[in-house]
Tab-separated table of C-alpha atoms in Angstrom:
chain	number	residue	atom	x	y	z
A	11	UNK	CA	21.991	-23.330	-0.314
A	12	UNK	CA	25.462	-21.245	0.088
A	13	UNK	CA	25.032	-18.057	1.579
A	14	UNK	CA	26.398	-16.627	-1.281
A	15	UNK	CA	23.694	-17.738	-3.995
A	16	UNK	CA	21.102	-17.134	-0.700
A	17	UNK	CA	22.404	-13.479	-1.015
A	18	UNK	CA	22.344	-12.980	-4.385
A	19	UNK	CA	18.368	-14.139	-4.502
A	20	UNK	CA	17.603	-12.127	-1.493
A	21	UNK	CA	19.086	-9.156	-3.559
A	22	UNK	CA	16.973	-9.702	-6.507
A	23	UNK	CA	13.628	-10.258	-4.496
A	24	UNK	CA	14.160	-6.926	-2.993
A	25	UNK	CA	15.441	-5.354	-5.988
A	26	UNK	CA	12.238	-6.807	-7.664
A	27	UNK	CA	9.902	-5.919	-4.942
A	28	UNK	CA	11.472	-2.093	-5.437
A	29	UNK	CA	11.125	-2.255	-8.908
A	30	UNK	CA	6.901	-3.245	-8.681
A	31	UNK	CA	6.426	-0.782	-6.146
A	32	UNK	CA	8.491	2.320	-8.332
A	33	UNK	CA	6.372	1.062	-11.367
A	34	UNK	CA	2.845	0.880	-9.468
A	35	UNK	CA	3.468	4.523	-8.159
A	36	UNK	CA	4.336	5.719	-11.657
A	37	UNK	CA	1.805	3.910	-13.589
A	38	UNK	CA	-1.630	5.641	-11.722
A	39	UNK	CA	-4.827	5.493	-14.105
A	40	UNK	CA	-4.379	9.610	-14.981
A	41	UNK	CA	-1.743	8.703	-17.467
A	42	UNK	CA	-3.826	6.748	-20.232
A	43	UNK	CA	-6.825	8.203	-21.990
A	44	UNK	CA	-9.661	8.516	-21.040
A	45	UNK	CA	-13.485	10.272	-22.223
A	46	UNK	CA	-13.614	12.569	-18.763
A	47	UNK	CA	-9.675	13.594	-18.014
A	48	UNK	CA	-8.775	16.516	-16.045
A	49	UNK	CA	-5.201	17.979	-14.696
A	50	UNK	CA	-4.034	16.772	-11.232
A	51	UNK	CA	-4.682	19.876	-9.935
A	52	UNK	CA	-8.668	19.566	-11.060
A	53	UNK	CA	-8.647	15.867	-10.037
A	54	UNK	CA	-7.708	17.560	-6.292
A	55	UNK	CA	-10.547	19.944	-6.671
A	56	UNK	CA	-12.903	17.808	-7.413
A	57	UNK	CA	-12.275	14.645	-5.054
A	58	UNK	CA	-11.768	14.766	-1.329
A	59	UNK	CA	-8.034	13.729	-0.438
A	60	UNK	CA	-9.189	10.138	0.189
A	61	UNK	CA	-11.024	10.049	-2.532
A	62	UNK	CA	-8.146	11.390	-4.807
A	63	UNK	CA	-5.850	9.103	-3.224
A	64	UNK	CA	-7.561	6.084	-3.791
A	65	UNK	CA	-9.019	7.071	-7.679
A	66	UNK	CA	-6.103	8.926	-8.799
A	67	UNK	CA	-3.380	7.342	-6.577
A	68	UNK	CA	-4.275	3.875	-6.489
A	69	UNK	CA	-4.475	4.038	-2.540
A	70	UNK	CA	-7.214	1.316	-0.741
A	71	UNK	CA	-9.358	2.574	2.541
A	72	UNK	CA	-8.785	0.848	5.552
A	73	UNK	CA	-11.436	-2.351	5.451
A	74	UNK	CA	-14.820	-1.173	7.572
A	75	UNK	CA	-14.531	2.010	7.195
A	76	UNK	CA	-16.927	2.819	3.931
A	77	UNK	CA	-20.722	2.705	4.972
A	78	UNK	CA	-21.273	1.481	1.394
A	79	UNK	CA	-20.067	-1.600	2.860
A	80	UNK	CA	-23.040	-2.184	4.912
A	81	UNK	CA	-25.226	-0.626	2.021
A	82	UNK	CA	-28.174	-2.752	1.380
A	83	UNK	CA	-30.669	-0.560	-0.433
A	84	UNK	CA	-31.728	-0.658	-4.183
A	85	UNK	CA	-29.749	1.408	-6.706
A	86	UNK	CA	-26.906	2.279	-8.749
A	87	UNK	CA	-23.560	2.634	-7.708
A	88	UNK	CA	-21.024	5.359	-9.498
A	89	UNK	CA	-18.016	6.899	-10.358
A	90	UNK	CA	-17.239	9.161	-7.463
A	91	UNK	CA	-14.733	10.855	-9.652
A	92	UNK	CA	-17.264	11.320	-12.775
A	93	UNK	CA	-20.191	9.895	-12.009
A	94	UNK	CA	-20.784	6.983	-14.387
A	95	UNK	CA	-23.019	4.370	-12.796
A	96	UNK	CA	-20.680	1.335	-12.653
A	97	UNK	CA	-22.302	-1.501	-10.492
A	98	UNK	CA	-25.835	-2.208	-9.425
A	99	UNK	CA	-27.438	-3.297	-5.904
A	100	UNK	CA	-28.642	-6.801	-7.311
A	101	UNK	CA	-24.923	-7.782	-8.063
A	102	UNK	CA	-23.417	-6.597	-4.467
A	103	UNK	CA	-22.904	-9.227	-1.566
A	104	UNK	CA	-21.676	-9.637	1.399
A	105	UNK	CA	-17.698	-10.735	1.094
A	106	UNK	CA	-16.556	-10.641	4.443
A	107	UNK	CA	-13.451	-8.922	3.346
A	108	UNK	CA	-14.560	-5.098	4.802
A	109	UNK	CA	-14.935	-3.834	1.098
A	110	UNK	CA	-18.221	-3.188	-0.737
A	111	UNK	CA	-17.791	-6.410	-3.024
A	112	UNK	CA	-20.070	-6.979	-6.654
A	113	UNK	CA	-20.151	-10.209	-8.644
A	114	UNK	CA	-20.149	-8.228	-11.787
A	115	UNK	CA	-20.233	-4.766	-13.313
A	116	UNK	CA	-23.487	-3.102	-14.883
A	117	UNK	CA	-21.698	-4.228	-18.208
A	118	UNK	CA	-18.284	-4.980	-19.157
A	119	UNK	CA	-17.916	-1.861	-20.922
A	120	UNK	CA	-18.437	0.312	-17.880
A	121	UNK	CA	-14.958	-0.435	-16.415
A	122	UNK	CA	-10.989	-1.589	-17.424
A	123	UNK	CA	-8.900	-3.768	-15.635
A	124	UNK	CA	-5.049	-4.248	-16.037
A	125	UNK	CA	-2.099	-6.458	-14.490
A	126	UNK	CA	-1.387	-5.161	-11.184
A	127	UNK	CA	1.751	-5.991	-9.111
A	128	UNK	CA	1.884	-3.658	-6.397
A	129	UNK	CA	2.437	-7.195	-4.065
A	130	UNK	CA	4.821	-8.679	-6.573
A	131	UNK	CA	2.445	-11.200	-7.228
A	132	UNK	CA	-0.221	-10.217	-10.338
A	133	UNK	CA	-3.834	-8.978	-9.448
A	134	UNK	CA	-6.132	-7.564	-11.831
A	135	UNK	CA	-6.752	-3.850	-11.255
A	136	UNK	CA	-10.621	-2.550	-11.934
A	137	UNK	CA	-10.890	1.341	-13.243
A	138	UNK	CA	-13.801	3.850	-14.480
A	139	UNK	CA	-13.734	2.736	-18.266
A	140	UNK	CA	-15.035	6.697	-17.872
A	141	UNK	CA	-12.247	8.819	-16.031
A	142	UNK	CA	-9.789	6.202	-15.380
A	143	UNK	CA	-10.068	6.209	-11.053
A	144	UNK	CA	-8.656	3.043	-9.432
A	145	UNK	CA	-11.889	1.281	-7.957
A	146	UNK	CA	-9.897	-1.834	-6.516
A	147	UNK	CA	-9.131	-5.367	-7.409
A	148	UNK	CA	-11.280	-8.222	-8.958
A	149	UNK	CA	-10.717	-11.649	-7.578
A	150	UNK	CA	-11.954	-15.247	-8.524
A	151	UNK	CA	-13.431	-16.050	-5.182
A	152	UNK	CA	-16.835	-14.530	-5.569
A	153	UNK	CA	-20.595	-16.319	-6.111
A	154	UNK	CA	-22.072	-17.623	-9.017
A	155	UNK	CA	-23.417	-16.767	-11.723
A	156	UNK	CA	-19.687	-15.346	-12.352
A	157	UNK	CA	-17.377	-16.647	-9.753
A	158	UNK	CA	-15.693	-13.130	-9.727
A	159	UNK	CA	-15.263	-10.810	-6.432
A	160	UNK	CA	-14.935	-7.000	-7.833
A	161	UNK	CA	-13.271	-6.110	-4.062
A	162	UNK	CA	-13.808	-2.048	-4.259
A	163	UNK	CA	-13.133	0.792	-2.617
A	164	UNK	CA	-16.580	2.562	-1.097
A	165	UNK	CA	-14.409	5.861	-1.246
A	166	UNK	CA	-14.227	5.597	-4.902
A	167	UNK	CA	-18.153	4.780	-5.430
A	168	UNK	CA	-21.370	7.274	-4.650
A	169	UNK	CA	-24.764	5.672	-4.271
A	170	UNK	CA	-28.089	6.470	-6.037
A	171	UNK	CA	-31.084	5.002	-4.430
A	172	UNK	CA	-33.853	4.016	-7.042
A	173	UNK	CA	-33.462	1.810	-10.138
A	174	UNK	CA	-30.994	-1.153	-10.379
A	175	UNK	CA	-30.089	-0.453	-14.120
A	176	UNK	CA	-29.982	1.815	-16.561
A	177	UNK	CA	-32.097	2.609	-19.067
């Protein structure tokens, strides 16, 4: 390959690698609607910094570092930002990956997804179908029954011992 043309796609990966990362940074959850929606300024009052960074900023923990992730007792994980129970105990397992990890959602209605290309490459984003936080990323690695990973943040989730459903 002539340097020149090696150049010229070397310019356009970064230029497209700058142009994900601008777009990511500007296109946070807060800016659709959403049933529970508050100002920045509430969404700071409300959440700890971490947790505002990682629901409202799209930001991920470091892996290990959530005690969800080690979290084997019955109940209902929710929304740290409003509180909507999201995933259930009898769909979490053990991933390996230093995330709390779910094969599925309580139901599909509880949570959104969109295209994600923070890394260039597309991921599928999972948010509160609620308040719009930024839980993580779902991947297509996980167990059966439904193959999927939901790879979260334990940041963005608080646990409620007792029943694993609602109802």
């Amino acid at each position: 390959m002539p340097r020149r043309s090696f150049l010229a796609a070397l310019t356009a990966l970064v230029g497209s690698a700058a142009a994900a990362i601008a777009f990511r940074r500007d296109a946070g959850a807060a800016e659709e609607d959403f049933p529970v929606s508050y100002t920045e300024d509430e969404w700071r009052k409300r959440l700890t910094p971490q947790q505002f960074a990682v629901l409202r900023q799209e930001s991920t923990e470091r892996p290990f570092s959530s005690p969800l992730n080690e979290n084997k007792k019955a109940g209902l994980y929710a929304c740290a930002g409003c509180d909507t129970p999201v995933y259930s105990s009898e769909t979490k397992f053990e991933s390996g990956t230093g995330w709390p990890s779910f094969w599925a959602p309580l139901n599909e209605e509880v949570i959104g997804t969109k295209t994600d290309y923070a890394l260039i490459y597309p991921r599928t984003e999972v948010h509160c179908a609620t308040c719009g936080g930024h839980f993580g990323h779902i991947f297509d690695d996980g167990p059966q029954p439904t193959g999927k990973r939901h790879c979260l943040n334990g940041v963005a989730l608080n646990f409620v011992p007792g029943p694993t459903s609602v109802g």
